[in-house]
PDB file of C-alpha atoms and ligand atoms in Angstrom:
ATOM      1  CA  MET A  14     -40.125 -60.701  38.108  1.00 61.00           C
ATOM      2  CA  ARG A  15     -41.529 -57.410  39.322  1.00 85.00           C
ATOM      3  CA  TRP A  16     -38.848 -54.719  38.932  1.00 97.00           C
ATOM      4  CA  PRO A  17     -38.239 -52.188  41.673  1.00 98.00           C
ATOM      5  CA  ALA A  18     -39.156 -48.600  40.807  1.00 98.00           C
ATOM      6  CA  ASP A  19     -36.723 -46.419  38.901  1.00 98.00           C
ATOM      7  CA  TYR A  20     -36.601 -43.442  41.251  1.00 98.00           C
ATOM      8  CA  HIS A  21     -33.889 -41.386  39.555  1.00 98.00           C
ATOM      9  CA  THR A  22     -34.751 -39.796  36.198  1.00 98.00           C
ATOM     10  CA  HIS A  23     -34.339 -36.337  34.689  1.00 98.00           C
ATOM     11  CA  THR A  24     -36.071 -33.958  32.243  1.00 98.00           C
ATOM     12  CA  PRO A  25     -34.752 -31.473  29.648  1.00 98.00           C
ATOM     13  CA  LEU A  26     -35.306 -28.627  32.130  1.00 98.00           C
ATOM     14  CA  CYS A  27     -31.898 -29.406  33.674  1.00 98.00           C
ATOM     15  CA  ARG A  28     -30.263 -28.533  30.329  1.00 97.00           C
ATOM     16  CA  HIS A  29     -28.309 -31.791  29.984  1.00 96.00           C
ATOM     17  CA  ALA A  30     -31.067 -34.385  29.517  1.00 97.00           C
ATOM     18  CA  SER A  31     -33.340 -35.202  26.578  1.00 98.00           C
ATOM     19  CA  GLY A  32     -36.882 -36.556  26.230  1.00 98.00           C
ATOM     20  CA  GLU A  33     -40.128 -35.557  27.889  1.00 97.00           C
ATOM     21  CA  PRO A  34     -41.466 -37.377  30.980  1.00 98.00           C
ATOM     22  CA  GLY A  35     -44.070 -39.118  28.798  1.00 98.00           C
ATOM     23  CA  GLU A  36     -41.279 -40.751  26.775  1.00 98.00           C
ATOM     24  CA  TYR A  37     -39.594 -41.954  29.980  1.00 98.00           C
ATOM     25  CA  ALA A  38     -42.935 -43.303  31.194  1.00 98.00           C
ATOM     26  CA  ALA A  39     -43.558 -45.136  27.909  1.00 98.00           C
ATOM     27  CA  ARG A  40     -40.111 -46.719  28.142  1.00 98.00           C
ATOM     28  CA  ALA A  41     -40.773 -47.797  31.744  1.00 98.00           C
ATOM     29  CA  LEU A  42     -44.039 -49.476  30.728  1.00 97.00           C
ATOM     30  CA  ALA A  43     -42.347 -51.204  27.778  1.00 97.00           C
ATOM     31  CA  LEU A  44     -39.765 -52.655  30.196  1.00 97.00           C
ATOM     32  CA  GLY A  45     -42.449 -53.887  32.580  1.00 97.00           C
ATOM     33  CA  LEU A  46     -41.757 -51.409  35.355  1.00 98.00           C
ATOM     34  CA  ALA A  47     -44.756 -50.540  37.534  1.00 98.00           C
ATOM     35  CA  GLU A  48     -43.362 -47.350  39.022  1.00 98.00           C
ATOM     36  CA  ILE A  49     -40.947 -44.545  38.199  1.00 98.00           C
ATOM     37  CA  GLY A  50     -40.090 -41.255  39.826  1.00 98.00           C
ATOM     38  CA  PHE A  51     -38.854 -38.013  38.303  1.00 98.00           C
ATOM     39  CA  SER A  52     -36.039 -36.460  40.290  1.00 98.00           C
ATOM     40  CA  ASP A  53     -34.631 -33.666  38.184  1.00 98.00           C
ATOM     41  CA  HIS A  54     -31.841 -31.411  39.468  1.00 98.00           C
ATOM     42  CA  SER A  55     -33.499 -28.920  41.807  1.00 98.00           C
ATOM     43  CA  PRO A  56     -33.163 -25.167  41.326  1.00 98.00           C
ATOM     44  CA  MET A  57     -30.736 -23.212  43.472  1.00 98.00           C
ATOM     45  CA  GLN A  58     -31.658 -19.998  45.196  1.00 96.00           C
ATOM     46  CA  ARG A  59     -29.512 -18.211  42.613  1.00 96.00           C
ATOM     47  CA  ASP A  60     -30.018 -19.251  38.990  1.00 97.00           C
ATOM     48  CA  ASP A  61     -26.388 -18.375  38.156  1.00 97.00           C
ATOM     49  CA  PHE A  62     -25.043 -20.945  40.668  1.00 97.00           C
ATOM     50  CA  ASP A  63     -24.246 -23.313  37.769  1.00 97.00           C
ATOM     51  CA  ASN A  64     -25.661 -24.269  34.372  1.00 96.00           C
ATOM     52  CA  TRP A  65     -26.909 -27.837  34.818  1.00 97.00           C
ATOM     53  CA  ARG A  66     -30.265 -27.490  36.564  1.00 98.00           C
ATOM     54  CA  MET A  67     -33.691 -25.909  36.060  1.00 98.00           C
ATOM     55  CA  ARG A  68     -34.189 -22.253  36.879  1.00 98.00           C
ATOM     56  CA  LEU A  69     -36.308 -21.424  39.882  1.00 98.00           C
ATOM     57  CA  ASP A  70     -39.061 -19.990  37.672  1.00 98.00           C
ATOM     58  CA  GLN A  71     -39.275 -23.404  35.924  1.00 98.00           C
ATOM     59  CA  LEU A  72     -40.182 -25.381  39.038  1.00 98.00           C
ATOM     60  CA  ASP A  73     -43.952 -25.151  38.458  1.00 98.00           C
ATOM     61  CA  GLU A  74     -43.450 -26.155  34.802  1.00 98.00           C
ATOM     62  CA  TYR A  75     -41.475 -29.191  35.993  1.00 98.00           C
ATOM     63  CA  VAL A  76     -44.269 -30.241  38.324  1.00 98.00           C
ATOM     64  CA  GLU A  77     -46.809 -29.802  35.510  1.00 98.00           C
ATOM     65  CA  LYS A  78     -44.688 -31.977  33.158  1.00 98.00           C
ATOM     66  CA  VAL A  79     -44.672 -34.785  35.731  1.00 98.00           C
ATOM     67  CA  ARG A  80     -48.400 -34.363  36.408  1.00 98.00           C
ATOM     68  CA  ARG A  81     -49.051 -34.662  32.662  1.00 98.00           C
ATOM     69  CA  ALA A  82     -47.159 -37.976  32.582  1.00 98.00           C
ATOM     70  CA  GLN A  83     -49.246 -39.142  35.547  1.00 98.00           C
ATOM     71  CA  ARG A  84     -52.445 -38.301  33.650  1.00 98.00           C
ATOM     72  CA  ASP A  85     -51.252 -39.808  30.354  1.00 98.00           C
ATOM     73  CA  PHE A  86     -50.015 -43.077  31.907  1.00 98.00           C
ATOM     74  CA  PRO A  87     -52.655 -44.215  34.415  1.00 98.00           C
ATOM     75  CA  ASN A  88     -51.210 -47.764  34.384  1.00 96.00           C
ATOM     76  CA  LEU A  89     -47.849 -46.570  35.686  1.00 98.00           C
ATOM     77  CA  THR A  90     -47.199 -45.117  39.117  1.00 98.00           C
ATOM     78  CA  VAL A  91     -45.312 -41.861  38.520  1.00 98.00           C
ATOM     79  CA  ARG A  92     -43.735 -40.132  41.520  1.00 98.00           C
ATOM     80  CA  LEU A  93     -42.908 -36.453  41.823  1.00 98.00           C
ATOM     81  CA  ALA A  94     -39.487 -35.827  43.324  1.00 98.00           C
ATOM     82  CA  LEU A  95     -36.283 -33.817  43.078  1.00 98.00           C
ATOM     83  CA  GLU A  96     -32.582 -34.587  43.202  1.00 98.00           C
ATOM     84  CA  VAL A  97     -31.459 -31.874  45.583  1.00 98.00           C
ATOM     85  CA  ASP A  98     -27.837 -30.791  45.985  1.00 98.00           C
ATOM     86  CA  TYR A  99     -26.706 -30.798  49.568  1.00 98.00           C
ATOM     87  CA  LEU A 100     -24.206 -28.052  50.421  1.00 98.00           C
ATOM     88  CA  PRO A 101     -23.552 -26.771  53.931  1.00 97.00           C
ATOM     89  CA  GLY A 102     -25.686 -23.679  54.509  1.00 97.00           C
ATOM     90  CA  HIS A 103     -28.378 -24.662  51.997  1.00 97.00           C
ATOM     91  CA  GLN A 104     -30.678 -26.311  54.568  1.00 98.00           C
ATOM     92  CA  GLU A 105     -33.119 -23.398  54.752  1.00 98.00           C
ATOM     93  CA  TRP A 106     -33.389 -23.279  50.980  1.00 98.00           C
ATOM     94  CA  ILE A 107     -34.070 -27.017  50.793  1.00 98.00           C
ATOM     95  CA  ARG A 108     -36.850 -26.652  53.397  1.00 98.00           C
ATOM     96  CA  CYS A 109     -38.282 -23.841  51.289  1.00 98.00           C
ATOM     97  CA  LEU A 110     -38.282 -26.090  48.178  1.00 98.00           C
ATOM     98  CA  ALA A 111     -39.929 -28.883  50.161  1.00 98.00           C
ATOM     99  CA  ALA A 112     -42.821 -26.607  51.104  1.00 98.00           C
ATOM    100  CA  ARG A 113     -43.585 -25.591  47.509  1.00 98.00           C
ATOM    101  CA  HIS A 114     -45.152 -28.813  46.182  1.00 98.00           C
ATOM    102  CA  PRO A 115     -46.432 -32.150  47.546  1.00 98.00           C
ATOM    103  CA  TRP A 116     -43.270 -34.131  46.732  1.00 98.00           C
ATOM    104  CA  ASP A 117     -43.111 -37.914  47.049  1.00 98.00           C
ATOM    105  CA  TYR A 118     -39.418 -37.911  48.039  1.00 99.00           C
ATOM    106  CA  PHE A 119     -36.192 -35.926  47.876  1.00 98.00           C
ATOM    107  CA  ILE A 120     -32.924 -37.523  46.788  1.00 98.00           C
ATOM    108  CA  GLY A 121     -30.102 -35.747  48.583  1.00 98.00           C
ATOM    109  CA  SER A 122     -26.958 -35.737  46.481  1.00 98.00           C
ATOM    110  CA  VAL A 123     -23.537 -34.310  47.095  1.00 98.00           C
ATOM    111  CA  HIS A 124     -21.888 -33.181  43.887  1.00 98.00           C
ATOM    112  CA  TYR A 125     -20.089 -30.129  45.290  1.00 98.00           C
ATOM    113  CA  VAL A 126     -17.029 -30.527  47.519  1.00 97.00           C
ATOM    114  CA  SER A 127     -16.556 -26.747  47.521  1.00 96.00           C
ATOM    115  CA  ASP A 128     -18.863 -23.906  46.497  1.00 93.00           C
ATOM    116  CA  SER A 129     -17.671 -24.176  42.909  1.00 95.00           C
ATOM    117  CA  TRP A 130     -16.407 -27.714  42.268  1.00 97.00           C
ATOM    118  CA  ALA A 131     -18.758 -30.578  41.467  1.00 97.00           C
ATOM    119  CA  VAL A 132     -16.636 -33.755  41.622  1.00 96.00           C
ATOM    120  CA  ASP A 133     -18.538 -35.419  38.784  1.00 96.00           C
ATOM    121  CA  ASN A 134     -18.316 -32.487  36.339  1.00 96.00           C
ATOM    122  CA  PRO A 135     -16.062 -33.432  33.398  1.00 95.00           C
ATOM    123  CA  GLU A 136     -15.387 -29.721  32.763  1.00 94.00           C
ATOM    124  CA  HIS A 137     -13.708 -29.517  36.173  1.00 94.00           C
ATOM    125  CA  ILE A 138     -11.773 -32.778  36.018  1.00 96.00           C
ATOM    126  CA  GLY A 139      -8.522 -30.754  36.148  1.00 95.00           C
ATOM    127  CA  ASN A 140      -9.311 -29.865  39.782  1.00 96.00           C
ATOM    128  CA  TRP A 141      -8.442 -33.437  40.761  1.00 96.00           C
ATOM    129  CA  LYS A 142      -4.799 -32.602  39.890  1.00 94.00           C
ATOM    130  CA  THR A 143      -4.681 -29.736  42.378  1.00 94.00           C
ATOM    131  CA  ARG A 144      -6.255 -31.515  45.355  1.00 95.00           C
ATOM    132  CA  ASP A 145      -5.266 -34.686  47.176  1.00 96.00           C
ATOM    133  CA  ALA A 146      -7.748 -37.425  46.217  1.00 97.00           C
ATOM    134  CA  PHE A 147      -8.168 -38.704  49.790  1.00 98.00           C
ATOM    135  CA  ASP A 148      -8.837 -35.160  50.954  1.00 97.00           C
ATOM    136  CA  VAL A 149     -11.548 -34.800  48.273  1.00 97.00           C
ATOM    137  CA  TRP A 150     -13.147 -38.129  49.178  1.00 98.00           C
ATOM    138  CA  SER A 151     -13.044 -37.168  52.879  1.00 98.00           C
ATOM    139  CA  VAL A 152     -14.800 -33.836  52.307  1.00 98.00           C
ATOM    140  CA  TYR A 153     -17.316 -35.589  50.074  1.00 98.00           C
ATOM    141  CA  PHE A 154     -18.238 -38.241  52.654  1.00 98.00           C
ATOM    142  CA  ASP A 155     -18.378 -35.674  55.475  1.00 98.00           C
ATOM    143  CA  ARG A 156     -20.918 -33.720  53.437  1.00 98.00           C
ATOM    144  CA  LEU A 157     -22.824 -36.883  52.554  1.00 98.00           C
ATOM    145  CA  GLY A 158     -23.047 -37.753  56.256  1.00 98.00           C
ATOM    146  CA  GLU A 159     -24.369 -34.263  56.977  1.00 98.00           C
ATOM    147  CA  ALA A 160     -26.942 -34.724  54.207  1.00 98.00           C
ATOM    148  CA  ALA A 161     -28.067 -38.052  55.691  1.00 98.00           C
ATOM    149  CA  GLU A 162     -28.400 -36.577  59.174  1.00 98.00           C
ATOM    150  CA  SER A 163     -30.140 -33.402  57.996  1.00 98.00           C
ATOM    151  CA  GLY A 164     -33.545 -35.083  57.809  1.00 98.00           C
ATOM    152  CA  LEU A 165     -34.134 -33.189  54.554  1.00 98.00           C
ATOM    153  CA  PHE A 166     -33.940 -36.260  52.301  1.00 98.00           C
ATOM    154  CA  GLU A 167     -35.555 -39.685  52.067  1.00 98.00           C
ATOM    155  CA  ILE A 168     -32.779 -41.042  49.833  1.00 98.00           C
ATOM    156  CA  VAL A 169     -29.039 -40.456  49.510  1.00 98.00           C
ATOM    157  CA  GLY A 170     -28.054 -40.498  45.826  1.00 98.00           C
ATOM    158  CA  HIS A 171     -25.059 -42.252  44.172  1.00 98.00           C
ATOM    159  CA  ALA A 172     -23.147 -42.589  47.450  1.00 98.00           C
ATOM    160  CA  ASP A 173     -19.625 -43.152  46.106  1.00 97.00           C
ATOM    161  CA  LEU A 174     -19.800 -40.620  43.259  1.00 98.00           C
ATOM    162  CA  PRO A 175     -16.123 -39.469  43.552  1.00 97.00           C
ATOM    163  CA  LYS A 176     -15.084 -42.748  41.872  1.00 98.00           C
ATOM    164  CA  LYS A 177     -16.693 -41.609  38.598  1.00 97.00           C
ATOM    165  CA  PHE A 178     -13.413 -40.820  36.797  1.00 97.00           C
ATOM    166  CA  ARG A 179     -11.490 -43.691  38.463  1.00 96.00           C
ATOM    167  CA  ILE A 180      -9.411 -41.262  40.532  1.00 96.00           C
ATOM    168  CA  TYR A 181      -9.000 -43.344  43.667  1.00 96.00           C
ATOM    169  CA  PRO A 182      -7.050 -42.292  46.775  1.00 96.00           C
ATOM    170  CA  ALA A 183      -3.967 -44.334  47.670  1.00 96.00           C
ATOM    171  CA  GLN A 184      -5.328 -44.700  51.196  1.00 96.00           C
ATOM    172  CA  ASP A 185      -7.959 -47.236  52.241  1.00 96.00           C
ATOM    173  CA  CYS A 186     -11.375 -45.537  52.032  1.00 96.00           C
ATOM    174  CA  ALA A 187     -13.186 -48.124  54.178  1.00 97.00           C
ATOM    175  CA  PRO A 188     -13.027 -45.888  57.293  1.00 97.00           C
ATOM    176  CA  LEU A 189     -14.721 -43.079  55.306  1.00 98.00           C
ATOM    177  CA  PHE A 190     -17.445 -45.478  54.181  1.00 98.00           C
ATOM    178  CA  ASP A 191     -17.951 -46.778  57.728  1.00 98.00           C
ATOM    179  CA  ARG A 192     -18.205 -43.326  59.253  1.00 98.00           C
ATOM    180  CA  PHE A 193     -20.768 -42.264  56.646  1.00 98.00           C
ATOM    181  CA  LEU A 194     -22.753 -45.500  56.906  1.00 98.00           C
ATOM    182  CA  ASP A 195     -22.950 -45.253  60.702  1.00 98.00           C
ATOM    183  CA  ARG A 196     -24.441 -41.778  60.330  1.00 98.00           C
ATOM    184  CA  ALA A 197     -26.813 -42.987  57.584  1.00 98.00           C
ATOM    185  CA  ALA A 198     -27.971 -45.984  59.634  1.00 98.00           C
ATOM    186  CA  LYS A 199     -28.712 -43.807  62.648  1.00 98.00           C
ATOM    187  CA  SER A 200     -30.657 -41.293  60.565  1.00 98.00           C
ATOM    188  CA  GLY A 201     -32.889 -43.873  58.868  1.00 98.00           C
ATOM    189  CA  VAL A 202     -32.109 -42.559  55.385  1.00 98.00           C
ATOM    190  CA  THR A 203     -32.348 -44.872  52.353  1.00 98.00           C
ATOM    191  CA  LEU A 204     -29.401 -45.601  50.059  1.00 98.00           C
ATOM    192  CA  GLU A 205     -29.743 -45.498  46.281  1.00 98.00           C
ATOM    193  CA  LEU A 206     -28.309 -48.145  43.958  1.00 98.00           C
ATOM    194  CA  ASN A 207     -27.571 -45.977  40.937  1.00 98.00           C
ATOM    195  CA  THR A 208     -26.715 -47.759  37.694  1.00 98.00           C
ATOM    196  CA  ALA A 209     -25.310 -44.661  35.952  1.00 98.00           C
ATOM    197  CA  GLY A 210     -21.863 -45.609  37.252  1.00 97.00           C
ATOM    198  CA  LEU A 211     -21.874 -48.520  34.801  1.00 98.00           C
ATOM    199  CA  ARG A 212     -22.065 -45.953  31.981  1.00 97.00           C
ATOM    200  CA  LYS A 213     -19.115 -43.893  33.328  1.00 97.00           C
ATOM    201  CA  ASP A 214     -15.340 -44.467  33.477  1.00 96.00           C
ATOM    202  CA  CYS A 215     -15.657 -46.329  36.801  1.00 97.00           C
ATOM    203  CA  ARG A 216     -17.848 -49.007  35.099  1.00 97.00           C
ATOM    204  CA  GLU A 217     -19.439 -49.844  38.415  1.00 98.00           C
ATOM    205  CA  ILE A 218     -22.794 -49.294  40.096  1.00 98.00           C
ATOM    206  CA  TYR A 219     -22.857 -46.553  42.756  1.00 98.00           C
ATOM    207  CA  PRO A 220     -22.127 -47.679  45.420  1.00 98.00           C
ATOM    208  CA  SER A 221     -19.543 -50.449  45.005  1.00 98.00           C
ATOM    209  CA  ARG A 222     -20.082 -53.996  46.286  1.00 98.00           C
ATOM    210  CA  PRO A 223     -17.794 -53.576  49.372  1.00 97.00           C
ATOM    211  CA  PHE A 224     -19.669 -50.378  50.235  1.00 98.00           C
ATOM    212  CA  LEU A 225     -23.073 -52.030  49.804  1.00 98.00           C
ATOM    213  CA  GLN A 226     -21.978 -55.019  51.891  1.00 98.00           C
ATOM    214  CA  ARG A 227     -21.218 -52.615  54.737  1.00 98.00           C
ATOM    215  CA  ALA A 228     -24.642 -50.957  54.225  1.00 98.00           C
ATOM    216  CA  ALA A 229     -26.410 -54.326  54.292  1.00 98.00           C
ATOM    217  CA  LEU A 230     -24.735 -55.235  57.599  1.00 98.00           C
ATOM    218  CA  ARG A 231     -26.288 -52.071  59.042  1.00 98.00           C
ATOM    219  CA  LYS A 232     -29.667 -52.898  57.451  1.00 98.00           C
ATOM    220  CA  ILE A 233     -29.805 -49.578  55.633  1.00 98.00           C
ATOM    221  CA  PRO A 234     -32.795 -49.674  53.232  1.00 98.00           C
ATOM    222  CA  ILE A 235     -32.281 -49.281  49.483  1.00 98.00           C
ATOM    223  CA  THR A 236     -33.925 -47.879  46.370  1.00 98.00           C
ATOM    224  CA  PHE A 237     -32.941 -48.176  42.715  1.00 98.00           C
ATOM    225  CA  GLY A 238     -32.288 -45.498  40.109  1.00 98.00           C
ATOM    226  CA  SER A 239     -30.972 -45.409  36.551  1.00 98.00           C
ATOM    227  CA  ASP A 240     -30.169 -41.677  36.714  1.00 98.00           C
ATOM    228  CA  ALA A 241     -31.657 -41.616  33.197  1.00 98.00           C
ATOM    229  CA  HIS A 242     -30.899 -38.453  31.249  1.00 98.00           C
ATOM    230  CA  ALA A 243     -32.635 -39.925  28.149  1.00 98.00           C
ATOM    231  CA  PRO A 244     -35.670 -42.208  27.760  1.00 98.00           C
ATOM    232  CA  ALA A 245     -33.514 -45.144  26.564  1.00 98.00           C
ATOM    233  CA  GLU A 246     -31.695 -45.142  29.926  1.00 98.00           C
ATOM    234  CA  VAL A 247     -34.829 -45.805  32.028  1.00 98.00           C
ATOM    235  CA  GLY A 248     -34.363 -49.024  34.003  1.00 98.00           C
ATOM    236  CA  ALA A 249     -30.837 -49.428  32.596  1.00 98.00           C
ATOM    237  CA  ASP A 250     -28.949 -52.374  34.125  1.00 98.00           C
ATOM    238  CA  PHE A 251     -31.623 -53.015  36.736  1.00 98.00           C
ATOM    239  CA  ALA A 252     -30.998 -56.773  36.506  1.00 98.00           C
ATOM    240  CA  ALA A 253     -27.366 -56.181  37.551  1.00 98.00           C
ATOM    241  CA  ALA A 254     -28.428 -53.852  40.353  1.00 98.00           C
ATOM    242  CA  VAL A 255     -31.014 -56.299  41.710  1.00 98.00           C
ATOM    243  CA  ASP A 256     -28.447 -59.122  41.525  1.00 98.00           C
ATOM    244  CA  LEU A 257     -25.923 -56.998  43.414  1.00 98.00           C
ATOM    245  CA  ALA A 258     -28.457 -56.101  46.122  1.00 98.00           C
ATOM    246  CA  ARG A 259     -29.580 -59.713  46.566  1.00 98.00           C
ATOM    247  CA  SER A 260     -25.995 -60.986  46.622  1.00 98.00           C
ATOM    248  CA  VAL A 261     -25.160 -58.883  49.674  1.00 98.00           C
ATOM    249  CA  GLY A 262     -28.347 -59.941  51.457  1.00 98.00           C
ATOM    250  CA  TYR A 263     -31.082 -57.493  50.502  1.00 98.00           C
ATOM    251  CA  GLY A 264     -34.603 -58.926  50.168  1.00 98.00           C
ATOM    252  CA  GLN A 265     -36.509 -55.632  50.131  1.00 98.00           C
ATOM    253  CA  TRP A 266     -36.533 -52.216  48.543  1.00 98.00           C
ATOM    254  CA  ARG A 267     -38.177 -49.079  49.817  1.00 98.00           C
ATOM    255  CA  ARG A 268     -41.024 -47.219  48.110  1.00 98.00           C
ATOM    256  CA  PHE A 269     -41.932 -43.605  48.737  1.00 98.00           C
ATOM    257  CA  ALA A 270     -45.172 -41.650  48.374  1.00 98.00           C
ATOM    258  CA  GLY A 271     -45.962 -38.332  49.995  1.00 98.00           C
ATOM    259  CA  ARG A 272     -42.585 -38.521  51.784  1.00 98.00           C
ATOM    260  CA  LYS A 273     -43.653 -41.695  53.615  1.00 98.00           C
ATOM    261  CA  PHE A 274     -42.155 -45.124  53.007  1.00 98.00           C
ATOM    262  CA  ALA A 275     -43.316 -48.707  52.587  1.00 98.00           C
ATOM    263  CA  ASP A 276     -41.124 -51.745  51.980  1.00 98.00           C
ATOM    264  CA  ALA A 277     -41.616 -54.085  49.002  1.00 97.00           C
ATOM    265  CA  PRO A 278     -40.075 -57.506  48.347  1.00 97.00           C
ATOM    266  CA  LEU A 279     -37.125 -57.679  45.987  1.00 95.00           C
TER     267      LEU A 279
HETATM  268 ZN1   ZN B 318     -27.723 -34.777  35.658  1.00 97.89          ZN
HETATM  269 ZN1   ZN B 319     -26.550 -36.682  40.800  1.00 97.89          ZN
END
């Protein structure tokens, strides 16, 4: 079979990934992938915002690293992208980033549920003890809905990320999913199937099957991403992700180039 593209990969510039883009590209080719995209954590306006992303003065170097992989691997389609954090008030900054280079797509991700707490950061796992889990999930999905509606992103990343550490609210989260998915469907944004969840405590693709079933009913398009932070993780568990997508009714995935889309059969 022809694999869908792996649209979510990182580089060492984010300070918590290893391997150069060329090594990721070589791994993709070895697996039989035809297309990958680099989507490293985008810089913030202030470099001291946190310590797990490239600095602003490294953005050009990042683009050059990806361009080098494009030149060195002419048989592989290599896309230039960013995983951009969505926080309320950052819209202007994200527009500014968008204007700097000819990106193929932006993945909009919510990690932060406050200005200082990223829900997936193991160093801040203690915060879950001080906040009600349903409250955290609610804030998260409100922000994710805002990200979808902002028009700043082609793709919404790892949609049910708060499940990472298996800290689930007692309440039924289906209404949160539905409210977000209605906003996503209306905005035309694409949803990412992210296999990194299988490598975390939750042991599940982001998003979960019940979530993806609800997305499929609304005909929300999908992409695939390994969220590779090392070359060996490129294309990880794509067979499981494709099976999951097909099992809830998907027959297509969405490609991006120059921030425009085209659909491909799955
Ligand atoms: Zn990362
Ligand atoms: Zn992420």
